[in-house]
Short mmCIF file of C-alpha atoms in Angstrom, two decimals:
data_model
loop_
_atom_site.label_atom_id
_atom_site.label_comp_id
_atom_site.label_asym_id
_atom_site.label_seq_id
_atom_site.Cartn_x
_atom_site.Cartn_y
_atom_site.Cartn_z
CA GLU S 1 115.60 -178.47 -184.77
CA ALA S 2 115.53 -181.19 -182.12
CA GLY S 3 114.11 -180.32 -178.73
CA VAL S 4 115.40 -181.33 -175.32
CA VAL S 5 115.84 -185.10 -175.30
CA GLN S 6 115.56 -187.15 -172.13
CA SER S 7 115.93 -190.85 -171.42
CA PRO S 8 114.60 -193.13 -170.20
CA ARG S 9 110.95 -192.01 -170.40
CA TYR S 10 109.96 -194.48 -167.71
CA LYS S 11 111.91 -196.34 -165.05
CA ILE S 12 110.68 -198.72 -162.36
CA ILE S 13 113.13 -199.81 -159.68
CA GLU S 14 113.11 -201.22 -156.19
CA LYS S 15 114.07 -199.00 -153.27
CA LYS S 16 117.77 -198.81 -152.49
CA GLN S 17 118.66 -199.37 -156.14
CA PRO S 18 120.54 -196.71 -158.14
CA VAL S 19 119.04 -194.93 -161.15
CA ALA S 20 120.35 -192.45 -163.69
CA PHE S 21 118.63 -190.04 -166.09
CA TRP S 22 120.17 -188.49 -169.16
CA CYS S 23 119.42 -185.19 -170.87
CA ASN S 24 120.60 -183.67 -174.14
CA PRO S 25 119.67 -179.97 -174.33
CA ILE S 26 118.90 -177.93 -177.43
CA SER S 27 122.08 -177.20 -179.37
CA GLY S 28 123.61 -173.90 -178.32
CA HIS S 29 121.77 -173.67 -175.00
CA ASN S 30 124.44 -173.14 -172.37
CA THR S 31 122.03 -173.20 -169.43
CA LEU S 32 120.59 -176.54 -168.35
CA TYR S 33 118.19 -177.29 -165.51
CA TRP S 34 116.96 -180.38 -163.72
CA TYR S 35 113.51 -180.03 -162.16
CA LEU S 36 111.56 -182.46 -159.98
CA GLN S 37 107.80 -182.69 -160.46
CA ASN S 38 105.70 -184.54 -157.91
CA LEU S 39 102.17 -185.59 -158.76
CA GLY S 40 99.80 -182.64 -158.70
CA GLN S 41 102.60 -180.13 -158.17
CA GLY S 42 104.57 -177.68 -160.25
CA PRO S 43 108.19 -178.34 -161.17
CA GLU S 44 110.78 -177.62 -158.46
CA LEU S 45 114.38 -176.76 -159.29
CA LEU S 46 117.04 -179.29 -158.36
CA ILE S 47 120.10 -177.88 -160.10
CA ARG S 48 121.11 -175.31 -162.74
CA TYR S 49 124.19 -175.49 -164.94
CA GLU S 50 125.93 -172.75 -166.87
CA ASN S 51 128.03 -174.72 -169.34
CA GLU S 52 129.75 -177.38 -167.20
CA GLU S 53 129.47 -175.45 -163.93
CA ALA S 54 126.72 -176.13 -161.40
CA VAL S 55 125.82 -172.57 -160.40
CA ASP S 56 122.79 -173.40 -158.24
CA ASP S 57 122.52 -176.79 -156.54
CA SER S 58 121.10 -175.57 -153.25
CA GLN S 59 117.92 -177.66 -153.67
CA LEU S 60 119.70 -180.87 -154.64
CA PRO S 61 119.64 -183.48 -151.82
CA LYS S 62 123.32 -184.21 -151.98
CA ASP S 63 123.26 -187.24 -149.73
CA ARG S 64 121.71 -189.33 -152.47
CA PHE S 65 121.48 -187.14 -155.60
CA SER S 66 124.32 -186.19 -157.89
CA ALA S 67 124.52 -184.56 -161.29
CA GLU S 68 127.17 -183.84 -163.86
CA ARG S 69 127.57 -182.01 -167.15
CA LEU S 70 131.16 -182.82 -167.94
CA LYS S 71 131.54 -181.28 -171.40
CA GLY S 72 128.92 -178.59 -170.98
CA VAL S 73 126.41 -180.29 -173.27
CA ASP S 74 124.49 -183.33 -172.10
CA SER S 75 123.89 -184.04 -168.44
CA THR S 76 123.21 -186.96 -166.12
CA LEU S 77 121.22 -186.96 -162.89
CA LYS S 78 121.78 -189.89 -160.55
CA ILE S 79 120.01 -191.12 -157.43
CA GLN S 80 121.76 -193.64 -155.20
CA PRO S 81 120.13 -195.22 -153.30
CA ALA S 82 116.57 -194.48 -154.40
CA GLU S 83 113.82 -194.14 -151.80
CA LEU S 84 110.06 -194.55 -152.14
CA GLY S 85 109.59 -190.78 -151.94
CA ASP S 86 111.74 -190.25 -155.02
CA SER S 87 108.91 -191.46 -157.25
CA ALA S 88 108.24 -188.46 -159.48
CA VAL S 89 108.89 -187.01 -162.92
CA TYR S 90 112.39 -185.62 -163.49
CA LEU S 91 112.33 -182.84 -166.05
CA CYS S 92 115.29 -181.42 -167.91
CA ALA S 93 115.12 -177.96 -169.45
CA SER S 94 117.48 -175.68 -171.33
CA THR S 95 117.64 -172.08 -172.48
CA PHE S 96 119.98 -169.70 -174.34
CA ASP S 97 118.86 -166.80 -172.14
CA PRO S 98 118.42 -167.71 -168.45
CA GLY S 99 117.37 -164.17 -167.57
CA SER S 100 114.30 -164.45 -169.81
CA GLY S 101 112.73 -167.42 -168.02
CA GLU S 102 111.92 -168.93 -171.41
CA LEU S 103 112.78 -172.56 -170.79
CA PHE S 104 112.43 -175.47 -173.17
CA PHE S 105 111.52 -178.69 -171.38
CA GLY S 106 112.04 -182.30 -172.30
CA GLU S 107 109.25 -184.86 -171.97
CA GLY S 108 110.55 -185.95 -168.57
CA SER S 109 111.64 -189.23 -167.02
CA ARG S 110 109.00 -190.82 -164.83
CA LEU S 111 110.49 -192.76 -161.92
CA THR S 112 108.56 -195.29 -159.86
CA VAL S 113 110.28 -196.69 -156.78
CA LEU S 114 108.72 -199.86 -155.35
CA GLY P 1 111.86 -171.00 -153.57
CA GLN P 2 109.09 -168.46 -153.23
CA GLN P 3 105.55 -169.76 -152.87
CA LEU P 4 103.23 -169.02 -155.77
CA ASN P 5 99.50 -169.38 -155.13
CA GLN P 6 97.60 -170.36 -158.22
CA SER P 7 93.82 -170.49 -158.51
CA PRO P 8 91.53 -172.08 -159.23
CA GLN P 9 93.03 -175.52 -158.70
CA SER P 10 90.81 -176.97 -161.42
CA MET P 11 88.16 -175.86 -163.88
CA PHE P 12 85.57 -177.83 -165.81
CA ILE P 13 83.99 -175.82 -168.62
CA GLN P 14 82.13 -176.19 -171.89
CA GLU P 15 83.67 -175.56 -175.26
CA GLY P 16 83.31 -171.93 -176.27
CA GLU P 17 83.43 -170.54 -172.74
CA ASP P 18 86.06 -168.08 -171.59
CA VAL P 19 88.48 -169.04 -168.82
CA SER P 20 90.35 -166.96 -166.29
CA MET P 21 93.04 -168.07 -163.85
CA ASN P 22 95.46 -166.17 -161.66
CA CYS P 23 98.61 -166.39 -159.66
CA THR P 24 99.81 -164.43 -156.64
CA SER P 25 103.05 -164.29 -154.73
CA SER P 26 104.33 -162.78 -151.52
CA SER P 27 107.50 -161.80 -153.40
CA ILE P 28 108.17 -159.54 -156.34
CA PHE P 29 109.19 -161.04 -159.66
CA ASN P 30 110.78 -159.32 -162.63
CA THR P 31 109.24 -161.73 -165.09
CA TRP P 32 105.99 -163.69 -165.07
CA LEU P 33 105.45 -166.60 -167.43
CA TRP P 34 102.62 -169.00 -168.21
CA TYR P 35 103.29 -172.58 -169.27
CA LYS P 36 100.95 -175.38 -170.34
CA GLN P 37 101.61 -179.06 -169.67
CA ASP P 38 99.86 -181.87 -171.52
CA PRO P 39 99.76 -185.37 -169.97
CA GLY P 40 103.09 -187.15 -170.31
CA GLU P 41 104.83 -184.07 -171.68
CA GLY P 42 107.01 -181.30 -170.35
CA PRO P 43 105.67 -177.76 -169.85
CA VAL P 44 105.55 -175.53 -172.92
CA LEU P 45 105.80 -171.75 -172.76
CA LEU P 46 102.62 -169.86 -173.69
CA ILE P 47 103.28 -166.25 -172.76
CA ALA P 48 106.09 -164.28 -171.09
CA LEU P 49 105.59 -160.90 -169.38
CA TYR P 50 108.53 -158.61 -168.64
CA LYS P 51 107.06 -155.35 -167.44
CA ALA P 52 104.69 -154.44 -164.60
CA GLY P 53 101.26 -153.63 -166.05
CA GLU P 54 102.07 -155.33 -169.35
CA LEU P 55 99.15 -156.96 -171.16
CA THR P 56 100.16 -159.50 -173.80
CA SER P 57 98.14 -161.65 -176.17
CA ASN P 58 98.97 -164.84 -178.02
CA GLY P 59 96.03 -165.88 -180.16
CA ARG P 60 93.12 -166.63 -177.81
CA LEU P 61 95.34 -166.21 -174.76
CA THR P 62 95.79 -162.95 -172.89
CA ALA P 63 97.98 -162.47 -169.84
CA GLN P 64 98.78 -159.51 -167.62
CA PHE P 65 101.69 -158.71 -165.31
CA GLY P 66 100.25 -157.10 -162.17
CA ILE P 67 101.24 -153.56 -161.26
CA THR P 68 102.55 -154.69 -157.85
CA ARG P 69 104.71 -157.32 -159.63
CA LYS P 70 103.28 -159.90 -157.24
CA ASP P 71 100.52 -161.29 -159.43
CA SER P 72 99.51 -162.26 -162.93
CA PHE P 73 96.43 -163.58 -164.67
CA LEU P 74 95.78 -165.63 -167.79
CA ASN P 75 92.60 -165.54 -169.84
CA ILE P 76 91.62 -168.01 -172.54
CA SER P 77 88.80 -166.94 -174.81
CA ALA P 78 86.42 -169.25 -176.69
CA SER P 79 87.92 -172.44 -175.27
CA ILE P 80 88.32 -175.52 -177.47
CA PRO P 81 88.91 -179.17 -176.52
CA SER P 82 92.67 -178.96 -177.16
CA ASP P 83 92.95 -176.34 -174.40
CA VAL P 84 92.73 -179.25 -171.95
CA GLY P 85 95.81 -179.50 -169.77
CA ILE P 86 97.51 -178.04 -166.72
CA TYR P 87 98.43 -174.36 -166.77
CA PHE P 88 101.33 -173.22 -164.61
CA CYS P 89 102.33 -169.71 -163.70
CA ALA P 90 106.00 -169.11 -163.05
CA GLY P 91 107.96 -166.22 -161.60
CA ASN P 92 111.54 -165.64 -162.58
CA SER P 93 113.69 -164.90 -159.53
CA GLY P 94 116.92 -164.22 -161.32
CA TYR P 95 117.91 -167.25 -163.33
CA ALA P 96 115.50 -169.99 -162.25
CA LEU P 97 111.74 -170.31 -162.32
CA ASN P 98 109.41 -170.76 -159.35
CA PHE P 99 106.25 -172.53 -160.42
CA GLY P 100 102.73 -172.52 -159.03
CA LYS P 101 100.89 -175.78 -158.39
CA GLY P 102 98.91 -175.47 -161.60
CA THR P 103 95.33 -175.07 -162.76
CA SER P 104 93.86 -178.18 -164.36
CA LEU P 105 91.50 -177.32 -167.21
CA LEU P 106 88.93 -179.72 -168.63
CA VAL P 107 86.86 -178.71 -171.65
CA THR P 108 83.80 -180.63 -172.74
CA PRO P 109 82.64 -180.48 -176.37
#
């Protein structure tokens, strides 16, 4: 069975440019998460989806970040415009049982903003 | 999210040694989990704990859910080189995880 798939693995952009990350969760996992991981830190939640509904986006900086999961399967996270401080790894995770805490993570998308 | 304090920040040990790391929180969690992250990869679940006082093993790994529900520890016995990586504790506050800052483990042959 395929795991959580993310793309691109790496992205280098100049500040003020837009960037988008894509995630395909494990088949059958209704709950999808986007986490931000800064260097030397643990992952921090950005947004959680239950099917196509964003049920927790309180930590998402909505002035420049947006996310969607239109058909309740794959998801896109966008940053526009990117700032230097956005350089980090963006992790996608999914689970069939959000109450368990047992998340399956993708390999992450590493963003470098110059 | 709630702050999780994980210690030690890093460990440098010899192959065959036992390792112990812990995590504390000012808040109560219903579930404690331990994940491992290899370089360039996403975290992978090692052990999940669902009950206060629970002691669970997974091969050479043993973890306990503290009685107060505010702490957990992870032990690795007889470490091997492939144990190298960053170990994160995580508390489940409903439907999302709060992660510690990680313990970086280096194992020399």
